[in-house]
Amino acid sequence: MENVRQGDPAHFRLVEIGGVALQALLARKVERRYFTVPWPVAVYDALTRDV
């Protein structure tokens, strides 16, 4: 799916990648291992209230 950020579903496109094009992209793959930690505004506010 591309062009999603602009927000109008009429302009979304689904791009299918396969065959040689997909193989070329996968040949350049990069492994990444990391965690994301949610940081809700309420938690931030509570932790910084007394600072």
GROMACS .gro file of N, CA and C in nm:
model
  153
    1MET      N    1   0.086  -0.116   0.000
    1MET     CA    2   0.000   0.000   0.000
    1MET      C    3   0.091   0.122   0.000
    2GLU      N    4   0.061   0.216  -0.085
    2GLU     CA    5   0.139   0.339  -0.088
    2GLU      C    6   0.046   0.459  -0.093
    3ASN      N    7   0.101   0.575  -0.070
    3ASN     CA    8   0.029   0.701  -0.075
    3ASN      C    9  -0.078   0.708   0.033
    4VAL      N   10  -0.057   0.639   0.144
    4VAL     CA   11  -0.155   0.636   0.253
    4VAL      C   12  -0.151   0.765   0.333
    5ARG      N   13  -0.034   0.820   0.349
    5ARG     CA   14  -0.016   0.937   0.436
    5ARG      C   15  -0.102   1.056   0.394
    6GLN      N   16  -0.130   1.070   0.267
    6GLN     CA   17  -0.208   1.185   0.221
    6GLN      C   18  -0.352   1.178   0.269
    7GLY      N   19  -0.401   1.059   0.310
    7GLY     CA   20  -0.529   1.046   0.378
    7GLY      C   21  -0.652   1.021   0.295
    8ASP      N   22  -0.648   1.032   0.165
    8ASP     CA   23  -0.767   1.012   0.082
    8ASP      C   24  -0.764   0.871   0.024
    9PRO      N   25  -0.854   0.782   0.071
    9PRO     CA   26  -0.854   0.645   0.022
    9PRO      C   27  -0.867   0.632  -0.130
   10ALA      N   28  -0.924   0.730  -0.194
   10ALA     CA   29  -0.938   0.726  -0.340
   10ALA      C   30  -0.802   0.729  -0.410
   11HIS      N   31  -0.700   0.777  -0.340
   11HIS     CA   32  -0.567   0.788  -0.399
   11HIS      C   33  -0.471   0.680  -0.350
   12PHE      N   34  -0.519   0.585  -0.266
   12PHE     CA   35  -0.435   0.474  -0.222
   12PHE      C   36  -0.407   0.382  -0.340
   13ARG      N   37  -0.290   0.321  -0.342
   13ARG     CA   38  -0.257   0.221  -0.444
   13ARG      C   39  -0.198   0.099  -0.376
   14LEU      N   40  -0.235  -0.017  -0.423
   14LEU     CA   41  -0.175  -0.141  -0.376
   14LEU      C   42  -0.074  -0.186  -0.480
   15VAL      N   43   0.052  -0.189  -0.442
   15VAL     CA   44   0.159  -0.227  -0.534
   15VAL      C   45   0.205  -0.368  -0.497
   16GLU      N   46   0.194  -0.460  -0.590
   16GLU     CA   47   0.237  -0.597  -0.568
   16GLU      C   48   0.378  -0.615  -0.623
   17ILE      N   49   0.466  -0.671  -0.541
   17ILE     CA   50   0.604  -0.692  -0.582
   17ILE      C   51   0.631  -0.842  -0.579
   18GLY      N   52   0.688  -0.893  -0.685
   18GLY     CA   53   0.718  -1.036  -0.691
   18GLY      C   54   0.831  -1.062  -0.788
   19GLY      N   55   0.863  -1.188  -0.805
   19GLY     CA   56   0.963  -1.229  -0.903
   19GLY      C   57   1.099  -1.167  -0.882
   20VAL      N   58   1.161  -1.124  -0.991
   20VAL     CA   59   1.296  -1.070  -0.990
   20VAL      C   60   1.304  -0.942  -0.906
   21ALA      N   61   1.201  -0.858  -0.915
   21ALA     CA   62   1.202  -0.733  -0.839
   21ALA      C   63   1.205  -0.761  -0.689
   22LEU      N   64   1.125  -0.856  -0.643
   22LEU     CA   65   1.124  -0.892  -0.502
   22LEU      C   66   1.257  -0.955  -0.461
   23GLN      N   67   1.311  -1.040  -0.544
   23GLN     CA   68   1.441  -1.102  -0.514
   23GLN      C   69   1.550  -0.997  -0.499
   24ALA      N   70   1.548  -0.896  -0.584
   24ALA     CA   71   1.648  -0.789  -0.577
   24ALA      C   72   1.634  -0.710  -0.447
   25LEU      N   73   1.511  -0.682  -0.407
   25LEU     CA   74   1.489  -0.610  -0.281
   25LEU      C   75   1.534  -0.694  -0.162
   26LEU      N   76   1.500  -0.821  -0.162
   26LEU     CA   77   1.536  -0.908  -0.050
   26LEU      C   78   1.686  -0.933  -0.041
   27ALA      N   79   1.756  -0.922  -0.153
   27ALA     CA   80   1.901  -0.938  -0.152
   27ALA      C   81   1.968  -0.828  -0.070
   28ARG      N   82   1.899  -0.716  -0.053
   28ARG     CA   83   1.954  -0.603   0.022
   28ARG      C   84   1.895  -0.591   0.162
   29LYS      N   85   1.833  -0.698   0.209
   29LYS     CA   86   1.766  -0.692   0.339
   29LYS      C   87   1.866  -0.667   0.451
   30VAL      N   88   1.817  -0.605   0.557
   30VAL     CA   89   1.897  -0.575   0.675
   30VAL      C   90   1.821  -0.626   0.797
   31GLU      N   91   1.886  -0.711   0.876
   31GLU     CA   92   1.822  -0.761   0.998
   31GLU      C   93   1.833  -0.655   1.106
   32ARG      N   94   1.721  -0.630   1.174
   32ARG     CA   95   1.719  -0.534   1.285
   32ARG      C   96   1.646  -0.598   1.401
   33ARG      N   97   1.702  -0.584   1.519
   33ARG     CA   98   1.639  -0.636   1.640
   33ARG      C   99   1.636  -0.524   1.743
   34TYR      N  100   1.517  -0.482   1.778
   34TYR     CA  101   1.503  -0.377   1.877
   34TYR      C  102   1.364  -0.382   1.938
   35PHE      N  103   1.348  -0.308   2.044
   35PHE     CA  104   1.221  -0.299   2.113
   35PHE      C  105   1.168  -0.157   2.103
   36THR      N  106   1.039  -0.144   2.101
   36THR     CA  107   0.976  -0.013   2.114
   36THR      C  108   0.899  -0.012   2.245
   37VAL      N  109   0.905   0.099   2.314
   37VAL     CA  110   0.837   0.111   2.442
   37VAL      C  111   0.738   0.226   2.433
   38PRO      N  112   0.610   0.198   2.453
   38PRO     CA  113   0.512   0.307   2.448
   38PRO      C  114   0.536   0.405   2.563
   39TRP      N  115   0.515   0.531   2.536
   39TRP     CA  116   0.536   0.635   2.635
   39TRP      C  117   0.412   0.724   2.636
   40PRO      N  118   0.306   0.680   2.706
   40PRO     CA  119   0.182   0.758   2.708
   40PRO      C  120   0.203   0.896   2.771
   41VAL      N  121   0.130   0.993   2.724
   41VAL     CA  122   0.140   1.130   2.775
   41VAL      C  123   0.112   1.133   2.924
   42ALA      N  124   0.014   1.056   2.970
   42ALA     CA  125  -0.021   1.056   3.113
   42ALA      C  126   0.098   1.011   3.198
   43VAL      N  127   0.173   0.913   3.152
   43VAL     CA  128   0.290   0.866   3.227
   43VAL      C  129   0.397   0.974   3.226
   44TYR      N  130   0.422   1.034   3.112
   44TYR     CA  131   0.521   1.142   3.103
   44TYR      C  132   0.484   1.256   3.197
   45ASP      N  133   0.357   1.297   3.193
   45ASP     CA  134   0.312   1.406   3.279
   45ASP      C  135   0.330   1.373   3.427
   46ALA      N  136   0.297   1.249   3.466
   46ALA     CA  137   0.311   1.209   3.605
   46ALA      C  138   0.457   1.209   3.649
   47LEU      N  139   0.546   1.167   3.562
   47LEU     CA  140   0.688   1.160   3.596
   47LEU      C  141   0.755   1.296   3.599
   48THR      N  142   0.704   1.391   3.524
   48THR     CA  143   0.769   1.523   3.516
   48THR      C  144   0.696   1.630   3.596
   49ARG      N  145   0.590   1.594   3.663
   49ARG     CA  146   0.509   1.691   3.737
   49ARG      C  147   0.591   1.764   3.843
   50ASP      N  148   0.677   1.693   3.915
   50ASP     CA  149   0.752   1.752   4.026
   50ASP      C  150   0.889   1.805   3.986
   51VAL      N  151   0.921   1.801   3.860
   51VAL     CA  152   1.054   1.845   3.814
   51VAL      C  153   1.056   1.994   3.798
   0.00000   0.00000   0.00000
